[in-house]
mmCIF file of C-alpha atoms and ligand atoms in Angstrom:
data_model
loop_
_atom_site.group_PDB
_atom_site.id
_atom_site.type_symbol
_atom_site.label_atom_id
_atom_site.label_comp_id
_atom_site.label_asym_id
_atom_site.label_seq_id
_atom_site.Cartn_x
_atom_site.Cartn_y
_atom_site.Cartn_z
ATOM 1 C CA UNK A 45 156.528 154.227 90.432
ATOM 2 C CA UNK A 46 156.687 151.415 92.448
ATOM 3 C CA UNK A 47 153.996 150.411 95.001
ATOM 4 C CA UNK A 48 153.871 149.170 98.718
ATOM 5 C CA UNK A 49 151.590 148.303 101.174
ATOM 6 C CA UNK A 50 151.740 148.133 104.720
ATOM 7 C CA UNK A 51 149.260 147.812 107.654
ATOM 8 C CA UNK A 52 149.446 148.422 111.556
ATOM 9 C CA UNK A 53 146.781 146.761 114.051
ATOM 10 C CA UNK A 54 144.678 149.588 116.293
ATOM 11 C CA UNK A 55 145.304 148.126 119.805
ATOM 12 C CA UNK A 56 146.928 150.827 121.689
ATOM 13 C CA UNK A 57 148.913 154.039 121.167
ATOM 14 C CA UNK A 58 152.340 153.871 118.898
ATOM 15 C CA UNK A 59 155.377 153.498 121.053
ATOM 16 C CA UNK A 60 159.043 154.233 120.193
ATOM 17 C CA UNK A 61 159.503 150.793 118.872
ATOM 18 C CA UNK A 62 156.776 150.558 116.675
ATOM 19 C CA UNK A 63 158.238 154.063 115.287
ATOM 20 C CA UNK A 64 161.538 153.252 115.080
ATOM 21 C CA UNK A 65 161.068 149.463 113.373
ATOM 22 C CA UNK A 66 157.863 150.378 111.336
ATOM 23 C CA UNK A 67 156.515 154.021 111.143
ATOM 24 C CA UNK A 68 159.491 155.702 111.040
ATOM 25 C CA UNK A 69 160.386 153.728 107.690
ATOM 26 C CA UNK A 70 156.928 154.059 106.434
ATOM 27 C CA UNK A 71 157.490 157.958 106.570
ATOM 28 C CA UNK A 72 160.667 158.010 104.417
ATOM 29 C CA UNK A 73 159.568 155.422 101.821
ATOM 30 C CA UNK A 74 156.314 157.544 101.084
ATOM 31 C CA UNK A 75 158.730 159.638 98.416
ATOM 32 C CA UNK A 76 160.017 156.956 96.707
ATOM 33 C CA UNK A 77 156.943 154.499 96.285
ATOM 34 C CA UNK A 78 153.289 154.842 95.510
ATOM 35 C CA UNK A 79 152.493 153.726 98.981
ATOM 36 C CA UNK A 80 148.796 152.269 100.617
ATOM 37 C CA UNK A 81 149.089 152.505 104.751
ATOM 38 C CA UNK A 82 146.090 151.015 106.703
ATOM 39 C CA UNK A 83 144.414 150.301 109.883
ATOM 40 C CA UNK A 84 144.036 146.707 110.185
ATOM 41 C CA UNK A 85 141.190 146.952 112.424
ATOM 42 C CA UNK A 86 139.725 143.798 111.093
ATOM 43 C CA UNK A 87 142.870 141.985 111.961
ATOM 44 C CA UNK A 88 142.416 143.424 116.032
ATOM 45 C CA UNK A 89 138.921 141.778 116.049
ATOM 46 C CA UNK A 90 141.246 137.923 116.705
ATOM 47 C CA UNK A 91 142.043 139.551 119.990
ATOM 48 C CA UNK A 92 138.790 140.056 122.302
ATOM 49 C CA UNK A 93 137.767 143.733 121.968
ATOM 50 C CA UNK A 94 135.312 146.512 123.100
ATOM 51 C CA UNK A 95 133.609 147.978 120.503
ATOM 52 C CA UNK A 96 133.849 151.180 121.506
ATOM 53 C CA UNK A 97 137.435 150.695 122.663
ATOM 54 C CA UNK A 98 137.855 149.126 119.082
ATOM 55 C CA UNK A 99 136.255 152.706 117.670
ATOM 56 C CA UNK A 100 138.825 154.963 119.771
ATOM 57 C CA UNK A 101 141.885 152.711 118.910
ATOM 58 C CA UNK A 102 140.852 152.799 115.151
ATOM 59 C CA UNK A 103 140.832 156.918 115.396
ATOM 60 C CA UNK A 104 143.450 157.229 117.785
ATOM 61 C CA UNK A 105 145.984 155.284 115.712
ATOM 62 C CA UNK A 106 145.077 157.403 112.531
ATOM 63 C CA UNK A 107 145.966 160.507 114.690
ATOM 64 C CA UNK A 108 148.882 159.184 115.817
ATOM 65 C CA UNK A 109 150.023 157.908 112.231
ATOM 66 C CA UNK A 110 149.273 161.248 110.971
ATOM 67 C CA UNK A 111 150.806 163.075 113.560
ATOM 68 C CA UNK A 112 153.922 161.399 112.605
ATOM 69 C CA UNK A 113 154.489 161.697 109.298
ATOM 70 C CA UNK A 114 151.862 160.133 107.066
ATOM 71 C CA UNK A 115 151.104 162.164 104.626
ATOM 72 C CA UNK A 116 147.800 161.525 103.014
ATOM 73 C CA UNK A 117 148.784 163.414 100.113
ATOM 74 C CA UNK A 118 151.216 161.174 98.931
ATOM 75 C CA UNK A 119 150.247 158.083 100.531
ATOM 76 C CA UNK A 120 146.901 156.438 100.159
ATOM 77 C CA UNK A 121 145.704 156.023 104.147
ATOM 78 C CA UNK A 122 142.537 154.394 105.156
ATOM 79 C CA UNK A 123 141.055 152.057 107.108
ATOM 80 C CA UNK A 124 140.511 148.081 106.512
ATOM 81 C CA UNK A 125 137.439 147.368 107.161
ATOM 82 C CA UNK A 126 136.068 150.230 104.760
ATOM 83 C CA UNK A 127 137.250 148.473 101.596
ATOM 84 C CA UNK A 128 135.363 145.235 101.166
ATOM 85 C CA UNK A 129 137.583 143.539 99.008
ATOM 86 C CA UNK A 130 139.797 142.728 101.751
ATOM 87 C CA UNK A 131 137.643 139.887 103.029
ATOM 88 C CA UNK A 132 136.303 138.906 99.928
ATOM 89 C CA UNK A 133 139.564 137.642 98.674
ATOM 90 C CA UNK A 134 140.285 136.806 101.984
ATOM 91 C CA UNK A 135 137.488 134.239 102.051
ATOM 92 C CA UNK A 136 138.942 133.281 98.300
ATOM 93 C CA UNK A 137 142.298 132.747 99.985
ATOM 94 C CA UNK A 138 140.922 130.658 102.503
ATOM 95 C CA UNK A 139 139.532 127.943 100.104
ATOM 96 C CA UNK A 140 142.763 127.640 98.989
ATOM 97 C CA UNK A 141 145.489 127.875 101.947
ATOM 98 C CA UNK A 142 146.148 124.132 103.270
ATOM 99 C CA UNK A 143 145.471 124.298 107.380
ATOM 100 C CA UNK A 144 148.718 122.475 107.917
ATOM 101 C CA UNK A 145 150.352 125.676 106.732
ATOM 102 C CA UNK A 146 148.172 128.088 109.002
ATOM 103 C CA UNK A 147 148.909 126.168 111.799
ATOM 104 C CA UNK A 148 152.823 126.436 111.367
ATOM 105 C CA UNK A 149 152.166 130.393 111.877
ATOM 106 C CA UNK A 150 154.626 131.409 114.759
ATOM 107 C CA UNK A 151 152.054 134.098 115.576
ATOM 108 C CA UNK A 152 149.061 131.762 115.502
ATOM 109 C CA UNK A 153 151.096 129.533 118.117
ATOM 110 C CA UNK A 154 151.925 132.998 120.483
ATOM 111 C CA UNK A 155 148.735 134.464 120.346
ATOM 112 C CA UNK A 156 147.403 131.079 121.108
ATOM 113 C CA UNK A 157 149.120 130.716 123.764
ATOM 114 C CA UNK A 158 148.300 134.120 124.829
ATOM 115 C CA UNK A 159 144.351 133.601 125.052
ATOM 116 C CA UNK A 160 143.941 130.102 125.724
ATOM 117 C CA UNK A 161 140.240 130.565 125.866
ATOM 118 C CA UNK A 162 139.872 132.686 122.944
ATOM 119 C CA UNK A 163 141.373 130.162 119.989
ATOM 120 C CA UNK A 164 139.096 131.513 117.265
ATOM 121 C CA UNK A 165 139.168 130.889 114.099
ATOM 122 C CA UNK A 166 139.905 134.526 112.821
ATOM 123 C CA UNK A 167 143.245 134.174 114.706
ATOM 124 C CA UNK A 168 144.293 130.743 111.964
ATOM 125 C CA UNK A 169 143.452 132.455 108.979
ATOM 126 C CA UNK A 170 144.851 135.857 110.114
ATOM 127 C CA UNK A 171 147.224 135.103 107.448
ATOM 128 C CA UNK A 172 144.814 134.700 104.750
ATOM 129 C CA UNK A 173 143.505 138.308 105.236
ATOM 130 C CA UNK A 174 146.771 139.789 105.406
ATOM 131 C CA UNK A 175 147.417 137.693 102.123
ATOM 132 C CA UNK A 176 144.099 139.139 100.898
ATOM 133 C CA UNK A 177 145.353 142.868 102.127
ATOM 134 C CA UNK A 178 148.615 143.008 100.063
ATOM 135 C CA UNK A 179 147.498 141.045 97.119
ATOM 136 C CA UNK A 180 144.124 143.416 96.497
ATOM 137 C CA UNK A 181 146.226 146.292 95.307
ATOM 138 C CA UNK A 182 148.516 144.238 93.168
ATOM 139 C CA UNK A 183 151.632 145.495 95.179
ATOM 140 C CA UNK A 184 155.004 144.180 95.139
ATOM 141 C CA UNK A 185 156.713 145.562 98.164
ATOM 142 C CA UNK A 186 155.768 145.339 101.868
ATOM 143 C CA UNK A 187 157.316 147.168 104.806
ATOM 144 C CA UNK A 188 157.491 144.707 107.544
ATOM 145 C CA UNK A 189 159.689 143.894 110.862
ATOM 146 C CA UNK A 190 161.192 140.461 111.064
ATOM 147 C CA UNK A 191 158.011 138.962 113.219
ATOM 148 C CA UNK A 192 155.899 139.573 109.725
ATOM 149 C CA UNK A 193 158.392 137.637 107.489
ATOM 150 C CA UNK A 194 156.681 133.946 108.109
ATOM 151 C CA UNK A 195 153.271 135.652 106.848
ATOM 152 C CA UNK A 196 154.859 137.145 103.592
ATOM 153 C CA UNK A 197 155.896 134.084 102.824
ATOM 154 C CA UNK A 198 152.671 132.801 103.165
ATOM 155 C CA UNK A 199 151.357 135.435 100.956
ATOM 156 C CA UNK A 200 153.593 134.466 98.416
ATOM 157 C CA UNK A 201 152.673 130.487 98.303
ATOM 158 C CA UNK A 202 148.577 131.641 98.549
ATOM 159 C CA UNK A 203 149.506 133.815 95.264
ATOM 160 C CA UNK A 204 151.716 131.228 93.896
ATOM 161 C CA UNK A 205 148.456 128.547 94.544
ATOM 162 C CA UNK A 206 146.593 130.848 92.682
ATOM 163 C CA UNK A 207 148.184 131.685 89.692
ATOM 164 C CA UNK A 208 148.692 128.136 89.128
ATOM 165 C CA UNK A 209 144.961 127.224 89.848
ATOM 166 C CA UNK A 210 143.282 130.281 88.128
ATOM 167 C CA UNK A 211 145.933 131.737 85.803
ATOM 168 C CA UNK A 212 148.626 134.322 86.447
ATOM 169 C CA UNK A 213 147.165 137.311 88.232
ATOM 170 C CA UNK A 214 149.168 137.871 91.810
ATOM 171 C CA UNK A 215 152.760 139.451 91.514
ATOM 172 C CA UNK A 216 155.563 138.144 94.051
ATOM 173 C CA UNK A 217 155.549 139.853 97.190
ATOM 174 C CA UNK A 218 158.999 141.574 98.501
ATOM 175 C CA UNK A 219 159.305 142.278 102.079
ATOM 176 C CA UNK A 220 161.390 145.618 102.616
ATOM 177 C CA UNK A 221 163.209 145.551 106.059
ATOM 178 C CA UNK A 222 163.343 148.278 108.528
ATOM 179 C CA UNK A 223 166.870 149.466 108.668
ATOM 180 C CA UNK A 224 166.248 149.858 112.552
ATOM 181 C CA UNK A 225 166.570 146.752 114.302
ATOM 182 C CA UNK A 226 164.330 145.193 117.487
ATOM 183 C CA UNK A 227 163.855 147.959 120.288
ATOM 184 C CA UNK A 228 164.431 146.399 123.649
ATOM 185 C CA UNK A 229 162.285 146.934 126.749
ATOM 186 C CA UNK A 230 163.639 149.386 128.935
ATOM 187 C CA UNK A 231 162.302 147.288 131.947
ATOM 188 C CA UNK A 232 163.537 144.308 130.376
ATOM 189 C CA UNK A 233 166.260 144.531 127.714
ATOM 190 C CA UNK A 234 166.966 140.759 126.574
ATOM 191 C CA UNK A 235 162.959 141.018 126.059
ATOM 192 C CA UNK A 236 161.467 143.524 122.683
ATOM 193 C CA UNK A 237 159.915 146.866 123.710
ATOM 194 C CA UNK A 238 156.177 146.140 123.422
ATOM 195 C CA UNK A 239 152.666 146.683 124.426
ATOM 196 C CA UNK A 240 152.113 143.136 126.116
ATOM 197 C CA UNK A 241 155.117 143.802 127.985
ATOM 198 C CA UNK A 242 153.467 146.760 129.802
ATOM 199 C CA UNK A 243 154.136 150.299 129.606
ATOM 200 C CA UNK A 244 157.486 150.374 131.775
ATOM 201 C CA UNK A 245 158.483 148.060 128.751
ATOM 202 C CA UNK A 246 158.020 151.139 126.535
ATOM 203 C CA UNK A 247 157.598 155.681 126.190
ATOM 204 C CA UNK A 248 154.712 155.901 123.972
ATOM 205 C CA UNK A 249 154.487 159.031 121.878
ATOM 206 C CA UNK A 250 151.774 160.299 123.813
ATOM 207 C CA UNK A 251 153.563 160.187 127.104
ATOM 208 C CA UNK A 252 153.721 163.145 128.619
ATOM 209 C CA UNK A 253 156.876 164.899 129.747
ATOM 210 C CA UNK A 254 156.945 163.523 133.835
ATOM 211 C CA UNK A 255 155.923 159.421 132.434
ATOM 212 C CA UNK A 256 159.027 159.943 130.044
ATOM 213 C CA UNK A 257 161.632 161.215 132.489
ATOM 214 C CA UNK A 258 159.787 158.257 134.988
ATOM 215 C CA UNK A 259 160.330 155.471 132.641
ATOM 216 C CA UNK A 260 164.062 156.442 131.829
ATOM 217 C CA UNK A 261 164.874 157.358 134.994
ATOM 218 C CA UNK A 262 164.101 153.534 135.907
ATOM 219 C CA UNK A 263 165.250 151.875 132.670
ATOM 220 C CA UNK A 264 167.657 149.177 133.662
ATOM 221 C CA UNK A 265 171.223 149.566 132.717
ATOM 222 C CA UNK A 266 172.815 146.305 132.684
ATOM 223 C CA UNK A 267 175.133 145.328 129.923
ATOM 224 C CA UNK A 268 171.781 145.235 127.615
ATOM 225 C CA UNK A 269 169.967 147.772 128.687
ATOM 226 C CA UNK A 270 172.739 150.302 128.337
ATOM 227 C CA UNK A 271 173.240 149.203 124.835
ATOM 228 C CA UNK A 272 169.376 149.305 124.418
ATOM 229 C CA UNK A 273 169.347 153.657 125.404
ATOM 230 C CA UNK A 274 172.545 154.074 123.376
ATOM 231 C CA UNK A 275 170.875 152.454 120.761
ATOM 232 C CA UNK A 276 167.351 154.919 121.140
ATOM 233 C CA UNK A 277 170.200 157.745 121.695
ATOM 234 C CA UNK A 278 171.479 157.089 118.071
ATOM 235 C CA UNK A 279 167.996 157.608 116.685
ATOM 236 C CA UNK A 280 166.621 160.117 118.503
ATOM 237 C CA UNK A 281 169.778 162.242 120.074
ATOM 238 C CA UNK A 282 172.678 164.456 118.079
ATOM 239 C CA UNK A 283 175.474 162.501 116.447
ATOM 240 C CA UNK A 284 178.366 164.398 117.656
ATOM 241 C CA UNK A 285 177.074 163.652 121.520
ATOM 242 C CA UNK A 286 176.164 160.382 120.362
ATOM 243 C CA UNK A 287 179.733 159.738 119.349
ATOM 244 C CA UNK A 288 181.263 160.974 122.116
ATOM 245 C CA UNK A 289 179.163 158.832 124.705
ATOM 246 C CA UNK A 290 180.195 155.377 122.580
ATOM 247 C CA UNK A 291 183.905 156.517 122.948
ATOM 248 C CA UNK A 292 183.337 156.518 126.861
ATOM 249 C CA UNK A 293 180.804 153.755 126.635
ATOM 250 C CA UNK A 294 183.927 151.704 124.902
ATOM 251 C CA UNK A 295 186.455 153.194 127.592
ATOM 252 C CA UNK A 296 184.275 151.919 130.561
ATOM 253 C CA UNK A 297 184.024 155.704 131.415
ATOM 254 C CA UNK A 298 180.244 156.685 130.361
ATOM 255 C CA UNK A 299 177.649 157.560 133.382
ATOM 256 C CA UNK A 300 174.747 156.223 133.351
ATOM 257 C CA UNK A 301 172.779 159.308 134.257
ATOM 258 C CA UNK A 302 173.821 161.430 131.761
ATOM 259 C CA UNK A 303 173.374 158.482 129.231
ATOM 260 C CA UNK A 304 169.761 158.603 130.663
ATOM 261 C CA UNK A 305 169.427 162.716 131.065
ATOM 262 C CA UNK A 306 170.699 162.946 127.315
ATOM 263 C CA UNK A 307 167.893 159.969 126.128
ATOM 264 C CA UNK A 308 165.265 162.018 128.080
ATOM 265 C CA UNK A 309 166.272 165.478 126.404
ATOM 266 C CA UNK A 310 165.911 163.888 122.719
ATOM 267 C CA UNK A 311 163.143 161.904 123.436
ATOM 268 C CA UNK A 312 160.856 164.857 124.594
ATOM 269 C CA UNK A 313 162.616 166.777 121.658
ATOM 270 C CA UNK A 314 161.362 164.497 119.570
ATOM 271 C CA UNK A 315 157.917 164.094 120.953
ATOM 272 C CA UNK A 316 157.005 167.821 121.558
ATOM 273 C CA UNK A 317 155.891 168.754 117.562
ATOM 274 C CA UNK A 318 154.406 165.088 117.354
ATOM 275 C CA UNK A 319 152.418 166.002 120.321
ATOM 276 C CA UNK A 320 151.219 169.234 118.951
ATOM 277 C CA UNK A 321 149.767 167.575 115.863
ATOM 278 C CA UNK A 322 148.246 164.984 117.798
ATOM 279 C CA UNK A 323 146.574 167.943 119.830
ATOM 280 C CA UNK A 324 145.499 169.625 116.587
ATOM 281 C CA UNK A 325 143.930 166.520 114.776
ATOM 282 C CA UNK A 326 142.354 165.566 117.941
ATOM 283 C CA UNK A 327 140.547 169.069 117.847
ATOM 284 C CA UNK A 328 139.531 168.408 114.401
ATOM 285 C CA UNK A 329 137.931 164.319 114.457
ATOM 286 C CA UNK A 330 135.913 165.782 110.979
ATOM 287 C CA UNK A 331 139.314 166.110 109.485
ATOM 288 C CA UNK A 332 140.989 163.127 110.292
ATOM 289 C CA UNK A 333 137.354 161.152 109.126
ATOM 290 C CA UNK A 334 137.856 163.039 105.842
ATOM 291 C CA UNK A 335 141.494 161.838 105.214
ATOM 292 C CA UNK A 336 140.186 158.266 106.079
ATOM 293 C CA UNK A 337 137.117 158.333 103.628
ATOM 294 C CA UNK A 338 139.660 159.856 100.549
ATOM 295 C CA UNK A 339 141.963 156.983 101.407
ATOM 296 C CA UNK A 340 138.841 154.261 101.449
ATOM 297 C CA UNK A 341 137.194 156.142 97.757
ATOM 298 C CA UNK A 342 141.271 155.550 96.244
ATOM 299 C CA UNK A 343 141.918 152.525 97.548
ATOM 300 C CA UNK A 344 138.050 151.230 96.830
ATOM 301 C CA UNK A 345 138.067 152.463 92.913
ATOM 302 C CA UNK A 346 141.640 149.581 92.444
ATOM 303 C CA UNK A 347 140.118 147.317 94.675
ATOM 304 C CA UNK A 348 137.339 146.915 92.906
ATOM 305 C CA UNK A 349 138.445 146.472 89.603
ATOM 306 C CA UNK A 350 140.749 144.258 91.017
ATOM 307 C CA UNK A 351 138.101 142.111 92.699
ATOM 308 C CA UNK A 352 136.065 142.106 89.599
ATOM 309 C CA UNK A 353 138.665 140.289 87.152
ATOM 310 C CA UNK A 354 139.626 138.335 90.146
ATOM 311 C CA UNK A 355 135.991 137.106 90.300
ATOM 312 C CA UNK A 356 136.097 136.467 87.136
ATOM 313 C CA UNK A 357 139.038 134.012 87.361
ATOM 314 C CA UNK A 358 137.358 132.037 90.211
ATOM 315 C CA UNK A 359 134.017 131.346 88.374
ATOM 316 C CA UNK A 360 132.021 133.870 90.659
ATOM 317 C CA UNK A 361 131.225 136.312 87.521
HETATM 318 P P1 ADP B 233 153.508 145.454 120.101
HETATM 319 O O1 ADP B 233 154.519 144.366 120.235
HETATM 320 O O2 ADP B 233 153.872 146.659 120.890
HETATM 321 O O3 ADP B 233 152.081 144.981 120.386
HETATM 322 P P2 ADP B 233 152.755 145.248 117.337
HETATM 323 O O4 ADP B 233 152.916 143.771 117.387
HETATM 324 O O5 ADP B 233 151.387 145.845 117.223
HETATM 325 O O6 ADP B 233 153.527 145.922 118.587
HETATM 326 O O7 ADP B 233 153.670 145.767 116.140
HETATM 327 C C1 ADP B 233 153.369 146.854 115.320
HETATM 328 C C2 ADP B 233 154.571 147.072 114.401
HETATM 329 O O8 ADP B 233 155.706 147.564 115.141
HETATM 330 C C3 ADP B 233 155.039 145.799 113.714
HETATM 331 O O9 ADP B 233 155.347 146.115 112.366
HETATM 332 C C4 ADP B 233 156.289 145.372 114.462
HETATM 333 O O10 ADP B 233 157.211 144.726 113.610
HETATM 334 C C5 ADP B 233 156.843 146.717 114.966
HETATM 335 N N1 ADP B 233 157.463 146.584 116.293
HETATM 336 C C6 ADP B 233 156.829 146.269 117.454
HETATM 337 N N2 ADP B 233 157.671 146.254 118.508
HETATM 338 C C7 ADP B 233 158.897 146.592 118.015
HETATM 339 C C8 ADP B 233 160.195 146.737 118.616
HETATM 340 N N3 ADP B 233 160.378 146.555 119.916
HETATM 341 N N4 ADP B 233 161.219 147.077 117.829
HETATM 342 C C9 ADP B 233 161.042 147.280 116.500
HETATM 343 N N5 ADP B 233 159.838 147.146 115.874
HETATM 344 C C10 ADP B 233 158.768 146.810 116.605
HETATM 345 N N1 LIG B 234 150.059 141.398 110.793
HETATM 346 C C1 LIG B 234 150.691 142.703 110.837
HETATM 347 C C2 LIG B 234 151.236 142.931 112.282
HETATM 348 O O1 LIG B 234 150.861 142.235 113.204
HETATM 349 C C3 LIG B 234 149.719 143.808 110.456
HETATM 350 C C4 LIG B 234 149.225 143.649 109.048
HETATM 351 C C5 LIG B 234 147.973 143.271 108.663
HETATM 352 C C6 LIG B 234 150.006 143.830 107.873
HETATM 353 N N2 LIG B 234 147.887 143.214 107.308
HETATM 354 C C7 LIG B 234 149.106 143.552 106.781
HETATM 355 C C8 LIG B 234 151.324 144.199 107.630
HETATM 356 C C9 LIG B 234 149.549 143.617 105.461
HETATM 357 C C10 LIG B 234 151.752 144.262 106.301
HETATM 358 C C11 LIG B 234 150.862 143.974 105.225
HETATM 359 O O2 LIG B 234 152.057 143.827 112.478
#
């Protein structure tokens, strides 16, 4: 079987356009790869964090993931910072990346930008980790949105470096595109749906029935925005309706509020069984630590051996 690899950074609760462009695709390609999901925790440390907020995100995110359709039993799901080959090789990678290239990073500029007083160095070798990440497990294919494609690339000329340094060990790295493309911001529909942009920018699944009709209700609908909800209504709503609405969308005839009533009735469709799991698996924190620590002991026993002829390669063994 082939294998894949993707991870998802703790800091805040999964909205519908991190399901739709990432989770949603993780799900479905869980039955036809061997598949390692993770929380990159150590990756949300390059953005200033409370520790204890840092704990709750970590957890939170793993119930969330859960609740929507990881399946630990055919997925290998566990957190970053748990398997210490990540940084290892990550410090490996880092002797070897040029700065030049790190600095080219699109998301090294934004973030940047972002926190102009928090420029650490974790945030210009972000890539190296995520390098480090993918190339542990040996995998070929990684589930990404188009943001992620610059870093994949880097992965690929860090391997390449390697291989032709220390011998081949590193396979080439694939990235496997969501078929959904960018969710807008309700609030703001030339701009993506997305934390930073606030929560009228987005429904997160946890959003409770009153916060979804709210946000809807005051979703814009200019030319945009109305083919933004269409959009969600495609994923979310039934096809037939969904047909019938782009016929009157096309004819000039379709009413906003039903556009918006029908997105509301889907979305809460949608959310009410994710909610219940979350509700479960938030009664039961032992069980969701459990799934974590049988991802970390699988994902450990390859890193390991992984690390260990990679060692070897370097000169460290
Ligand atoms: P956010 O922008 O809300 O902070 P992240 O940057 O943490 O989200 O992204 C987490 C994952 O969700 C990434 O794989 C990213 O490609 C995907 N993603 C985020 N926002 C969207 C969106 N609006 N549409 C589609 N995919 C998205
Ligand atoms: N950088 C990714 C993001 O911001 C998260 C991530 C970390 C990742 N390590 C990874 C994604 C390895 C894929 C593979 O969304």
């Amino acid at each position: 079987m082939k294998t894949l690899l993707s991870g998802i950074k703790p800091t805040g609760h999964i909205h519908i356009g991190n399901y739709l462009g990432t989770v949603k695709n993780w799900v479905e390609l869980q039955d036809k790869y061997a598949c390692y999901f993770f929380l990159a925790d150590l990756h949300a440390l390059t953005i200033k964090i409370d520790p204890k907020e840092l704990q709750k995100q970590s957890f939170d995110l793993a119930v969330d993931l859960l609740s929507l359709g990881i399946d630990p039993k055919k997925s290998i799901f566990f957190k970053q910072s748990d398997v210490v080959g990540h940084t290892e090789l990550a410090w490996i990678f880092n002797c070897l990346v040029p700065v030049s290239e790190l600095e080219r990073m699109t998301q090294f500029k934004d973030e940047s930008a972002k926190q102009p007083d928090n420029v650490n160095a974790g945030l210009l070798t972000y890539p190296a980790l995520q390098a480090a990440d993918i190339l542990l497990y040996l995998v070929e294919n990684v589930p990404v949105g188009q943001d992620q494609i610059q870093h994949l690339e880097l992965s690929r000329t860090i391997a390449r470096k390697f291989n032709k340094r220390y011998g081949k060990f590193f396979p080439e790295v694939k990235p496997v595109l969501s078929p959904t493309p960018k969710v807008m911001a309700l609030n703001n529909p030339i701009k993506k749906m997305s934390k930073s942009m606030g929560p009228a920018s987005y429904v997160a699944i946890r959003d409770d029935k009153e916060t979804v009709i709210k946000k809807i209700k005051k979703a814009i609908t200019d030319e945009q925005g109305v083919k933004n909800l269409l959009e969600l209504y495609s994923y979310f709503g039934n096809q037939k309706k969904y047909e019938a609405m782009f016929k009157d969308y096309k004819a000039g005839k379709l009413m906003n509020i039903k556009l918006k009533e029908e997105l509301t009735i889907s979305i809460l469709a949608f959310l009410e069984p994710v909610q219940k799991r979350i509700k479960d698996l938030e009664k039961n924190p032992g069980l969701v630590q459990k799934i974590l620590d049988d991802g970390t002991k699988r994902a450990q026993k390859i890193a390991q051996k992984n690390m260990s002829e990679i060692k070897k390669l370097v000169g460290l063994k």
